[in-house]
Amino acid sequence: MSQTLIRPGSLSVLDRSQKINGTYYIQTWGCQMNEEDSEQIALCLADLGLTQAATPKQAQVVVLNTCSVRKKPEDKAFSFLGELRELKRARPDMVIGVAGCMAQIRADEIRRRNPFVDFVVGTAQVAQIQGLVEDAIQTRKFQKRLELPERKGTVVTDVPQRLLERPGKLKAFVPIQYGCDKFCSFCIVPSTRGRERSRPTAHIIEEVTKLAALGTKEVTLLGQTVNSYGKNLAEGRVPFAQLLRAVAEVPGLERIRYTSPYPRDFKRDLIDTIRDVPEVMEHCHMPLQAGDDGLLARMKRLYTLESYAEIVGHLRDAVPDIGLTTDIIVGFPGETDSEFQGTLAAMERFQFDGAYMFKYSPRPNTPAAELPQVDQKVAENRLAELIKVQTEITLQRNEAQIGKSFEVLVEGPSPKDRGSLQGYSRCFRMLHFCGDEKLQGEKVTVEAVSSHLWGLRAKIV
Ligand code: 5AD
């Protein structure tokens, strides 16, 4: 009979057939793909027998899921590791692992600066976490797992392992494509997540079917350039629009979102699908990045302002109430004042419902990092100006919604607005409204009564 060693307040070591007695904490930075990876990490750790702790202080296993898209989240991860150093000094049997994009590209530096780290695991090796945690408990020997699957020819044979058995929830992220083949000159993602790989359609449908059976009503399909989906599949090319139609057929599923589409790959069949398939939500987050063709060319974005405008025009013709949001970078190397004015003009022209706006952050081993940089003060001022312009537009667009009705999927009590329920409209506006908590998980129709920067206050009709 195997023996389980249980010491209070510490991890117990056991044979493989047994569970680990202890708790875990996961700290996540970055995009929805990282959030989703963290959920997979949590499932792996729970499967080992660990339960979730409220703070890193209380946890025996701590995993950092890091982001490298800009310098700021990297700094945050290093400062978090600084705090963990003290915890680990007090409790040497703690296990500390670093996952995600920064783990992929800065593994050796992470370990050199933080010798107490037990393992580093890259973006394509999340499923290795169970073994890494068990090994760390048993041997205390540092390990790293950083392999990124390469494509063989054009076909992907290596599909990541995923745990599909998970607790039911109202909304879920489903990755459909990993990595990126676009190589924008500012972007680190091809280094951190590797070449573009699509998941076979059957896997995606299986996962969504399982989710829907457990009560999931809304899925968000994830990919770096999500609408480029389906190019390198053994089963042959599957256009993204076709995948959307297949996912829409899953019984019980009510809403489908996707993020983020790449403008050049936004084809007519996708616009028709958004218009015609009731499950596909009327929202599109389509990163523009800059409003000047010279800038776009230097960013290696494979479209022009006019080709982007054409897509927006077709989208709004087909689906007049579509919610449109975007990402913008200011202070890209060599950005002139007139180029920046072009970006401001584009914001006025496209009237986005919302935008994520960033100051350019040079990333190691990307082409743009080698170019002459814009003065930081100038870039900061431009970012402030851009935010001011877009804030005004968002406020106006929200104000124009007052009196309109929205279908909302009720998520539950609003954490920020006590006594109110909250949920998103099909065009991805946040709505707060009074109602019975029993409505959680239901779709209700509300009417907007007042507008704010974050969204709308409404009443149930
Ligand atoms: N600096 C600033 N912003 C960046 N983004 C990507 N790379 C950088 C960078 N080096 C932004 C883009 C992208 C979003 C996820 O992050 O706008 O769409």
Short mmCIF file of C-alpha atoms and ligand atoms in Angstrom, two decimals:
data_model
loop_
_atom_site.label_atom_id
_atom_site.label_comp_id
_atom_site.label_asym_id
_atom_site.label_seq_id
_atom_site.Cartn_x
_atom_site.Cartn_y
_atom_site.Cartn_z
CA MET A 1 0.00 0.00 0.00
CA SER A 2 1.37 3.41 -0.87
CA GLN A 3 1.95 5.95 1.80
CA THR A 4 0.90 9.60 1.61
CA LEU A 5 3.03 11.97 3.60
CA ILE A 6 1.04 14.87 4.86
CA ARG A 7 2.76 17.68 6.65
CA PRO A 8 0.52 20.54 7.69
CA GLY A 9 0.98 23.69 5.65
CA SER A 10 3.26 22.06 3.13
CA LEU A 11 3.07 19.93 0.03
CA SER A 12 2.94 16.24 0.47
CA VAL A 13 4.82 13.92 -1.84
CA LEU A 14 3.13 10.82 -3.10
CA ASP A 15 3.12 8.25 -5.79
CA ARG A 16 1.59 9.08 -9.17
CA SER A 17 -1.71 7.41 -8.47
CA GLN A 18 -2.37 9.72 -5.57
CA LYS A 19 -3.32 13.34 -5.25
CA ILE A 20 -1.19 16.15 -3.90
CA ASN A 21 -2.41 17.74 -0.73
CA GLY A 22 -2.00 21.51 -1.13
CA THR A 23 -3.15 24.68 -2.80
CA TYR A 24 -2.25 26.69 -5.90
CA TYR A 25 -2.34 30.30 -7.03
CA ILE A 26 -2.07 31.49 -10.65
CA GLN A 27 -1.20 35.09 -11.52
CA THR A 28 -2.09 36.02 -15.09
CA TRP A 29 -1.07 38.96 -17.30
CA GLY A 30 -2.03 39.65 -20.90
CA CYS A 31 -4.58 38.64 -23.49
CA GLN A 32 -7.59 36.31 -23.56
CA MET A 33 -5.35 33.54 -24.87
CA ASN A 34 -3.33 33.83 -21.67
CA GLU A 35 -6.51 33.83 -19.58
CA GLU A 36 -7.53 30.66 -21.35
CA ASP A 37 -4.09 29.08 -20.84
CA SER A 38 -4.41 29.92 -17.14
CA GLU A 39 -7.68 28.05 -17.05
CA GLN A 40 -5.94 25.04 -18.56
CA ILE A 41 -3.15 25.39 -15.97
CA ALA A 42 -5.77 25.52 -13.20
CA LEU A 43 -7.40 22.36 -14.55
CA CYS A 44 -4.00 20.61 -14.62
CA LEU A 45 -3.27 21.63 -11.03
CA ALA A 46 -6.76 20.70 -9.81
CA ASP A 47 -6.34 17.33 -11.48
CA LEU A 48 -3.25 16.80 -9.33
CA GLY A 49 -5.45 17.33 -6.28
CA LEU A 50 -4.49 20.93 -5.53
CA THR A 51 -7.19 23.41 -4.59
CA GLN A 52 -7.24 27.13 -5.32
CA ALA A 53 -5.80 29.55 -2.75
CA ALA A 54 -6.99 33.14 -2.38
CA THR A 55 -3.50 34.67 -2.29
CA PRO A 56 0.06 33.61 -3.24
CA LYS A 57 0.92 33.81 0.45
CA GLN A 58 -1.45 30.94 1.21
CA ALA A 59 -0.43 28.79 -1.77
CA GLN A 60 2.08 26.00 -2.03
CA VAL A 61 2.24 26.07 -5.81
CA VAL A 62 2.40 29.47 -7.55
CA VAL A 63 2.37 29.80 -11.35
CA LEU A 64 2.97 33.09 -13.15
CA ASN A 65 1.39 33.23 -16.60
CA THR A 66 3.31 36.05 -18.23
CA CYS A 67 2.86 38.48 -21.15
CA SER A 68 5.55 40.00 -23.41
CA VAL A 69 3.50 42.15 -25.75
CA ARG A 70 4.86 45.32 -24.11
CA LYS A 71 7.57 46.00 -21.53
CA LYS A 72 5.11 46.86 -18.74
CA PRO A 73 3.66 43.38 -18.13
CA GLU A 74 7.21 41.96 -18.19
CA ASP A 75 8.24 44.43 -15.47
CA LYS A 76 5.20 43.41 -13.43
CA ALA A 77 6.14 39.73 -13.64
CA PHE A 78 9.70 40.42 -12.47
CA SER A 79 8.42 42.50 -9.58
CA PHE A 80 5.96 39.73 -8.61
CA LEU A 81 8.88 37.28 -8.64
CA GLY A 82 10.67 39.65 -6.26
CA GLU A 83 7.79 39.27 -3.79
CA LEU A 84 7.81 35.50 -4.19
CA ARG A 85 11.52 35.41 -3.34
CA GLU A 86 10.63 36.39 0.24
CA LEU A 87 7.82 33.85 0.47
CA LYS A 88 10.02 31.07 -0.76
CA ARG A 89 12.73 32.02 1.72
CA ALA A 90 10.21 31.49 4.53
CA ARG A 91 8.73 28.33 2.94
CA PRO A 92 11.39 26.56 0.87
CA ASP A 93 9.08 23.71 -0.12
CA MET A 94 6.90 26.08 -2.15
CA VAL A 95 6.85 25.38 -5.91
CA ILE A 96 7.19 28.36 -8.25
CA GLY A 97 6.69 28.05 -12.00
CA VAL A 98 6.77 30.64 -14.77
CA ALA A 99 4.61 30.10 -17.86
CA GLY A 100 3.47 32.15 -20.84
CA CYS A 101 5.08 34.42 -23.40
CA MET A 102 7.92 35.80 -21.27
CA ALA A 103 8.76 32.27 -20.13
CA GLN A 104 9.04 31.27 -23.79
CA ILE A 105 11.59 33.93 -24.74
CA ARG A 106 13.37 34.84 -21.48
CA ALA A 107 13.58 31.52 -19.64
CA ASP A 108 17.29 31.64 -18.85
CA GLU A 109 17.16 35.23 -17.70
CA ILE A 110 14.15 34.47 -15.47
CA ARG A 111 16.06 31.65 -13.80
CA ARG A 112 19.33 33.64 -13.54
CA ARG A 113 17.59 36.57 -11.84
CA ASN A 114 15.42 34.26 -9.72
CA PRO A 115 17.29 31.06 -8.89
CA PHE A 116 14.43 29.93 -6.64
CA VAL A 117 12.16 29.36 -9.68
CA ASP A 118 11.45 25.61 -10.02
CA PHE A 119 10.35 25.46 -13.63
CA VAL A 120 9.78 27.53 -16.74
CA VAL A 121 7.22 26.32 -19.25
CA GLY A 122 6.58 27.75 -22.73
CA THR A 123 3.34 28.61 -24.46
CA ALA A 124 2.97 25.29 -26.29
CA GLN A 125 3.78 23.07 -23.29
CA VAL A 126 1.04 23.96 -20.82
CA ALA A 127 0.04 20.29 -20.55
CA GLN A 128 3.51 19.52 -19.09
CA ILE A 129 2.71 21.47 -15.92
CA GLN A 130 1.46 18.45 -13.98
CA GLY A 131 4.73 16.58 -14.44
CA LEU A 132 6.77 19.69 -13.74
CA VAL A 133 5.00 20.29 -10.44
CA GLU A 134 5.37 16.65 -9.37
CA ASP A 135 9.05 16.66 -10.32
CA ALA A 136 9.63 19.92 -8.48
CA ILE A 137 8.16 18.46 -5.30
CA GLN A 138 10.16 15.28 -5.57
CA THR A 139 13.55 16.34 -6.95
CA ARG A 140 13.85 20.11 -6.55
CA LYS A 141 15.77 20.21 -9.81
CA PHE A 142 15.15 23.18 -12.14
CA GLN A 143 13.45 22.27 -15.41
CA LYS A 144 12.41 24.12 -18.55
CA ARG A 145 10.07 22.99 -21.34
CA LEU A 146 10.10 25.39 -24.24
CA GLU A 147 9.51 23.36 -27.40
CA LEU A 148 7.32 25.15 -29.95
CA PRO A 149 5.69 22.87 -32.54
CA GLU A 150 7.04 23.51 -36.00
CA ARG A 151 4.91 23.05 -39.04
CA LYS A 152 5.91 20.19 -41.30
CA GLY A 153 5.41 21.60 -44.77
CA THR A 154 2.11 23.35 -44.63
CA VAL A 155 0.23 20.84 -42.52
CA VAL A 156 0.09 20.89 -38.74
CA THR A 157 0.43 17.48 -37.17
CA ASP A 158 1.07 18.59 -33.64
CA VAL A 159 -2.15 19.60 -31.94
CA PRO A 160 -1.80 20.77 -28.35
CA GLN A 161 -3.22 18.58 -25.63
CA ARG A 162 -6.10 20.19 -23.83
CA LEU A 163 -8.15 19.18 -20.85
CA LEU A 164 -11.75 19.36 -21.99
CA GLU A 165 -13.42 18.17 -18.80
CA ARG A 166 -14.13 21.36 -16.91
CA PRO A 167 -16.79 22.76 -14.62
CA GLY A 168 -19.79 24.35 -16.33
CA LYS A 169 -19.79 28.10 -16.90
CA LEU A 170 -21.86 30.63 -18.78
CA LYS A 171 -19.16 32.02 -21.08
CA ALA A 172 -16.00 30.28 -22.27
CA PHE A 173 -12.94 30.98 -24.41
CA VAL A 174 -12.10 28.38 -27.06
CA PRO A 175 -8.76 28.64 -28.84
CA ILE A 176 -9.08 27.74 -32.52
CA GLN A 177 -5.67 28.82 -33.75
CA TYR A 178 -2.26 29.17 -32.12
CA GLY A 179 0.70 31.33 -33.12
CA CYS A 180 0.89 33.87 -35.92
CA ASP A 181 2.28 34.06 -39.45
CA LYS A 182 1.81 37.77 -40.00
CA PHE A 183 5.11 39.15 -38.61
CA CYS A 184 4.02 42.74 -37.93
CA SER A 185 7.28 44.60 -37.37
CA PHE A 186 6.36 45.70 -33.80
CA CYS A 187 5.08 42.36 -32.55
CA ILE A 188 6.74 39.70 -30.39
CA VAL A 189 4.02 37.05 -30.84
CA PRO A 190 5.65 34.99 -33.63
CA SER A 191 8.60 34.46 -31.22
CA THR A 192 6.48 33.72 -28.17
CA ARG A 193 3.77 31.57 -29.74
CA GLY A 194 5.39 30.27 -32.92
CA ARG A 195 3.97 29.73 -36.37
CA GLU A 196 0.24 29.69 -37.08
CA ARG A 197 -1.45 26.37 -36.33
CA SER A 198 -5.20 25.78 -36.60
CA ARG A 199 -7.03 23.24 -34.47
CA PRO A 200 -8.98 20.65 -36.45
CA THR A 201 -12.64 21.62 -36.77
CA ALA A 202 -13.77 18.36 -35.16
CA HIS A 203 -11.77 19.15 -31.98
CA ILE A 204 -13.30 22.59 -31.75
CA ILE A 205 -16.83 21.26 -32.24
CA GLU A 206 -16.20 18.54 -29.63
CA GLU A 207 -15.02 21.12 -27.12
CA VAL A 208 -17.93 23.51 -27.78
CA THR A 209 -20.41 20.63 -27.61
CA LYS A 210 -19.04 19.61 -24.21
CA LEU A 211 -19.20 23.19 -22.97
CA ALA A 212 -22.78 23.68 -24.21
CA ALA A 213 -23.86 20.45 -22.53
CA LEU A 214 -22.59 21.90 -19.24
CA GLY A 215 -24.54 25.12 -19.70
CA THR A 216 -22.19 27.38 -21.64
CA LYS A 217 -24.26 29.81 -23.69
CA GLU A 218 -21.54 31.99 -25.18
CA VAL A 219 -18.13 31.06 -26.59
CA THR A 220 -15.39 33.39 -27.75
CA LEU A 221 -13.21 31.78 -30.42
CA LEU A 222 -9.60 32.82 -29.95
CA GLY A 223 -6.72 33.26 -32.34
CA GLN A 224 -4.00 35.85 -32.97
CA THR A 225 -5.52 36.43 -36.42
CA VAL A 226 -8.65 34.42 -35.80
CA ASN A 227 -10.21 34.81 -39.24
CA SER A 228 -7.10 33.36 -40.90
CA TYR A 229 -8.24 30.08 -39.30
CA GLY A 230 -8.14 26.85 -41.23
CA LYS A 231 -5.20 27.28 -43.57
CA ASN A 232 -2.93 24.44 -42.52
CA LEU A 233 -5.25 21.62 -41.66
CA ALA A 234 -4.72 18.00 -42.68
CA GLU A 235 -8.45 17.86 -43.51
CA GLY A 236 -8.00 20.65 -46.11
CA ARG A 237 -8.76 24.34 -45.88
CA VAL A 238 -11.70 25.32 -43.69
CA PRO A 239 -12.68 28.98 -44.07
CA PHE A 240 -13.35 30.76 -40.77
CA ALA A 241 -16.90 31.57 -41.88
CA GLN A 242 -17.55 27.84 -42.36
CA LEU A 243 -16.24 27.11 -38.86
CA LEU A 244 -18.55 29.78 -37.42
CA ARG A 245 -21.53 28.15 -39.15
CA ALA A 246 -20.53 24.73 -37.79
CA VAL A 247 -20.12 26.07 -34.22
CA ALA A 248 -23.52 27.78 -34.52
CA GLU A 249 -25.09 24.33 -35.05
CA VAL A 250 -23.97 23.08 -31.62
CA PRO A 251 -27.16 22.43 -29.60
CA GLY A 252 -27.64 24.77 -26.66
CA LEU A 253 -25.04 27.33 -27.71
CA GLU A 254 -26.61 30.77 -28.08
CA ARG A 255 -23.86 33.26 -28.81
CA ILE A 256 -20.51 33.23 -30.64
CA ARG A 257 -17.83 35.88 -30.47
CA TYR A 258 -14.33 35.79 -31.94
CA THR A 259 -11.15 37.79 -31.43
CA SER A 260 -9.13 39.22 -33.07
CA PRO A 261 -9.68 39.25 -36.82
CA TYR A 262 -6.94 40.48 -39.14
CA PRO A 263 -8.25 43.10 -41.60
CA ARG A 264 -6.75 41.66 -44.78
CA ASP A 265 -8.36 38.26 -44.13
CA PHE A 266 -11.80 39.74 -43.50
CA LYS A 267 -13.69 38.34 -46.49
CA ARG A 268 -17.20 38.79 -47.83
CA ASP A 269 -18.31 35.31 -46.66
CA LEU A 270 -17.47 36.32 -43.08
CA ILE A 271 -19.52 39.51 -43.34
CA ASP A 272 -22.45 37.49 -44.74
CA THR A 273 -22.09 35.01 -41.87
CA ILE A 274 -22.19 37.76 -39.24
CA ARG A 275 -25.33 39.10 -40.94
CA ASP A 276 -27.08 35.76 -41.49
CA VAL A 277 -26.20 33.46 -38.58
CA PRO A 278 -28.21 34.47 -35.50
CA GLU A 279 -25.72 32.97 -33.03
CA VAL A 280 -22.83 35.11 -34.31
CA MET A 281 -22.77 38.31 -32.30
CA GLU A 282 -22.78 41.74 -33.91
CA HIS A 283 -19.42 42.81 -32.62
CA CYS A 284 -16.06 43.03 -34.29
CA HIS A 285 -12.77 43.94 -32.64
CA MET A 286 -10.56 44.66 -35.64
CA PRO A 287 -7.15 46.16 -34.83
CA LEU A 288 -6.34 49.12 -37.10
CA GLN A 289 -3.01 49.98 -35.34
CA ALA A 290 -2.47 53.23 -37.30
CA GLY A 291 -4.33 55.60 -39.58
CA ASP A 292 -1.64 56.33 -42.14
CA ASP A 293 -0.52 54.15 -45.05
CA GLY A 294 3.17 54.90 -44.55
CA LEU A 295 2.94 53.85 -40.90
CA LEU A 296 0.91 50.76 -41.79
CA ALA A 297 3.52 49.74 -44.37
CA ARG A 298 6.37 50.22 -41.85
CA MET A 299 4.37 48.17 -39.35
CA LYS A 300 4.08 45.46 -42.04
CA ARG A 301 0.32 45.48 -41.74
CA LEU A 302 -0.82 44.02 -45.03
CA TYR A 303 -3.65 46.50 -45.71
CA THR A 304 -4.17 50.19 -46.38
CA LEU A 305 -6.42 52.71 -44.72
CA GLU A 306 -8.80 52.49 -47.69
CA SER A 307 -8.95 48.68 -47.72
CA TYR A 308 -9.71 48.79 -43.97
CA ALA A 309 -12.38 51.43 -44.63
CA GLU A 310 -13.93 49.20 -47.26
CA ILE A 311 -14.37 46.37 -44.74
CA VAL A 312 -15.87 48.75 -42.17
CA GLY A 313 -18.24 50.04 -44.87
CA HIS A 314 -19.36 46.54 -45.85
CA LEU A 315 -19.76 45.53 -42.20
CA ARG A 316 -21.89 48.54 -41.35
CA ASP A 317 -23.95 48.14 -44.54
CA ALA A 318 -24.63 44.49 -43.71
CA VAL A 319 -25.11 44.93 -39.95
CA PRO A 320 -25.92 48.57 -39.19
CA ASP A 321 -25.81 48.19 -35.40
CA ILE A 322 -22.54 46.28 -35.26
CA GLY A 323 -20.25 47.25 -32.39
CA LEU A 324 -16.79 48.09 -33.72
CA THR A 325 -13.71 48.29 -31.54
CA THR A 326 -10.01 48.47 -32.34
CA ASP A 327 -6.40 48.61 -31.17
CA ILE A 328 -4.09 51.53 -31.93
CA ILE A 329 -0.35 52.01 -31.37
CA VAL A 330 1.12 55.51 -31.16
CA GLY A 331 4.78 56.47 -31.19
CA PHE A 332 5.77 53.75 -33.63
CA PRO A 333 9.39 54.36 -34.81
CA GLY A 334 9.60 57.35 -37.12
CA GLU A 335 5.96 58.37 -36.57
CA THR A 336 5.76 61.98 -37.80
CA ASP A 337 3.31 64.51 -36.55
CA SER A 338 1.38 64.34 -39.81
CA GLU A 339 1.21 60.52 -39.60
CA PHE A 340 -0.13 60.82 -36.08
CA GLN A 341 -2.71 63.33 -37.34
CA GLY A 342 -3.72 60.64 -39.81
CA THR A 343 -4.43 58.27 -36.92
CA LEU A 344 -6.52 60.93 -35.14
CA ALA A 345 -8.45 61.56 -38.37
CA ALA A 346 -9.05 57.80 -38.76
CA MET A 347 -10.60 57.68 -35.28
CA GLU A 348 -12.98 60.50 -36.25
CA ARG A 349 -13.73 58.80 -39.54
CA PHE A 350 -14.41 55.28 -38.26
CA GLN A 351 -16.22 56.27 -35.05
CA PHE A 352 -15.21 53.15 -33.12
CA ASP A 353 -17.34 52.23 -30.13
CA GLY A 354 -14.17 51.68 -28.14
CA ALA A 355 -10.42 51.31 -28.56
CA TYR A 356 -7.42 49.93 -26.73
CA MET A 357 -4.67 52.50 -27.24
CA PHE A 358 -0.99 51.82 -26.56
CA LYS A 359 2.32 53.60 -26.66
CA TYR A 360 4.76 51.65 -28.81
CA SER A 361 7.05 49.47 -26.71
CA PRO A 362 10.22 48.18 -28.42
CA ARG A 363 10.34 44.37 -28.29
CA PRO A 364 13.57 42.39 -28.53
CA ASN A 365 14.35 40.79 -31.91
CA THR A 366 11.55 42.57 -33.74
CA PRO A 367 12.41 44.69 -36.81
CA ALA A 368 10.82 47.89 -35.45
CA ALA A 369 12.97 47.85 -32.32
CA GLU A 370 16.04 48.53 -34.52
CA LEU A 371 14.53 51.68 -36.08
CA PRO A 372 15.06 55.25 -34.79
CA GLN A 373 12.61 55.72 -31.89
CA VAL A 374 10.16 58.54 -31.25
CA ASP A 375 10.90 60.81 -28.29
CA GLN A 376 9.09 59.35 -25.24
CA LYS A 377 7.54 62.63 -24.18
CA VAL A 378 6.16 63.15 -27.69
CA ALA A 379 4.74 59.59 -27.72
CA GLU A 380 3.13 60.08 -24.29
CA ASN A 381 1.53 63.35 -25.39
CA ARG A 382 0.21 61.72 -28.55
CA LEU A 383 -1.26 58.83 -26.56
CA ALA A 384 -2.99 61.28 -24.21
CA GLU A 385 -4.39 63.21 -27.18
CA LEU A 386 -5.61 60.04 -28.87
CA ILE A 387 -7.30 58.81 -25.68
CA LYS A 388 -9.02 62.18 -25.32
CA VAL A 389 -10.39 62.06 -28.87
CA GLN A 390 -11.59 58.44 -28.56
CA THR A 391 -13.12 59.02 -25.11
CA GLU A 392 -15.28 61.76 -26.61
CA ILE A 393 -16.34 59.45 -29.46
CA THR A 394 -17.15 56.55 -27.11
CA LEU A 395 -19.22 58.85 -24.87
CA GLN A 396 -21.15 60.18 -27.87
CA ARG A 397 -21.77 56.73 -29.28
CA ASN A 398 -22.98 55.43 -25.93
CA GLU A 399 -25.24 58.45 -25.49
CA ALA A 400 -26.81 57.71 -28.88
CA GLN A 401 -27.95 54.33 -27.50
CA ILE A 402 -30.29 55.80 -24.87
CA GLY A 403 -33.84 54.58 -25.42
CA LYS A 404 -32.72 51.60 -27.52
CA SER A 405 -33.39 47.99 -26.56
CA PHE A 406 -30.69 45.34 -26.14
CA GLU A 407 -30.63 41.59 -25.69
CA VAL A 408 -28.37 40.93 -22.71
CA LEU A 409 -26.96 37.64 -21.44
CA VAL A 410 -27.18 38.11 -17.66
CA GLU A 411 -23.82 37.32 -16.05
CA GLY A 412 -24.91 38.05 -12.49
CA PRO A 413 -24.41 40.76 -9.88
CA SER A 414 -22.13 43.58 -10.98
CA PRO A 415 -18.95 43.60 -8.83
CA LYS A 416 -18.57 47.37 -9.36
CA ASP A 417 -22.19 48.43 -9.10
CA ARG A 418 -23.75 46.95 -5.98
CA GLY A 419 -27.36 45.94 -6.27
CA SER A 420 -27.22 45.76 -10.08
CA LEU A 421 -26.96 42.88 -12.49
CA GLN A 422 -24.66 43.07 -15.48
CA GLY A 423 -24.15 41.56 -18.89
CA TYR A 424 -23.19 42.32 -22.47
CA SER A 425 -25.37 43.16 -25.43
CA ARG A 426 -24.87 41.36 -28.73
CA CYS A 427 -22.86 44.39 -29.93
CA PHE A 428 -20.66 44.03 -26.84
CA ARG A 429 -21.86 46.95 -24.79
CA MET A 430 -21.72 46.49 -21.03
CA LEU A 431 -25.13 47.01 -19.41
CA HIS A 432 -26.04 47.42 -15.73
CA PHE A 433 -29.67 47.01 -14.63
CA CYS A 434 -31.78 46.08 -11.62
CA GLY A 435 -33.28 42.62 -11.51
CA ASP A 436 -33.60 39.33 -9.71
CA GLU A 437 -30.38 37.35 -9.30
CA LYS A 438 -32.31 34.34 -10.56
CA LEU A 439 -31.99 35.85 -14.04
CA GLN A 440 -28.31 34.88 -14.07
CA GLY A 441 -27.61 32.87 -17.22
CA GLU A 442 -30.81 34.05 -18.92
CA LYS A 443 -31.21 36.39 -21.85
CA VAL A 444 -33.29 39.46 -21.07
CA THR A 445 -34.26 42.54 -23.06
CA VAL A 446 -33.32 45.86 -21.49
CA GLU A 447 -33.74 49.48 -22.50
CA ALA A 448 -30.83 51.90 -22.06
CA VAL A 449 -31.63 54.80 -19.73
CA SER A 450 -28.26 56.52 -19.26
CA SER A 451 -24.81 56.37 -20.83
CA HIS A 452 -21.30 56.26 -19.39
CA LEU A 453 -17.77 55.65 -20.62
CA TRP A 454 -17.95 51.99 -19.54
CA GLY A 455 -21.36 51.34 -21.13
CA LEU A 456 -25.03 51.83 -20.32
CA ARG A 457 -27.43 51.77 -17.40
CA ALA A 458 -30.67 50.13 -18.40
CA LYS A 459 -34.01 48.78 -17.22
CA ILE A 460 -35.56 45.42 -17.98
CA VAL A 461 -38.53 45.70 -20.34
N1 5AD B 1 4.03 48.03 -28.43
C1 5AD B 1 2.80 48.51 -28.14
N2 5AD B 1 1.67 47.87 -28.41
C2 5AD B 1 1.76 46.66 -29.01
N3 5AD B 1 0.82 45.79 -29.42
C3 5AD B 1 1.43 44.72 -29.95
N4 5AD B 1 2.77 44.88 -29.91
C4 5AD B 1 3.00 46.09 -29.34
C5 5AD B 1 4.17 46.83 -29.04
N5 5AD B 1 5.38 46.37 -29.34
C6 5AD B 1 -0.62 46.06 -29.30
C7 5AD B 1 -1.32 45.99 -30.67
C8 5AD B 1 -2.06 44.69 -30.57
C9 5AD B 1 -2.39 44.62 -29.10
C10 5AD B 1 -2.75 43.27 -28.60
O1 5AD B 1 -1.21 45.07 -28.49
O2 5AD B 1 -2.22 47.08 -30.75
O3 5AD B 1 -3.22 44.67 -31.38
#
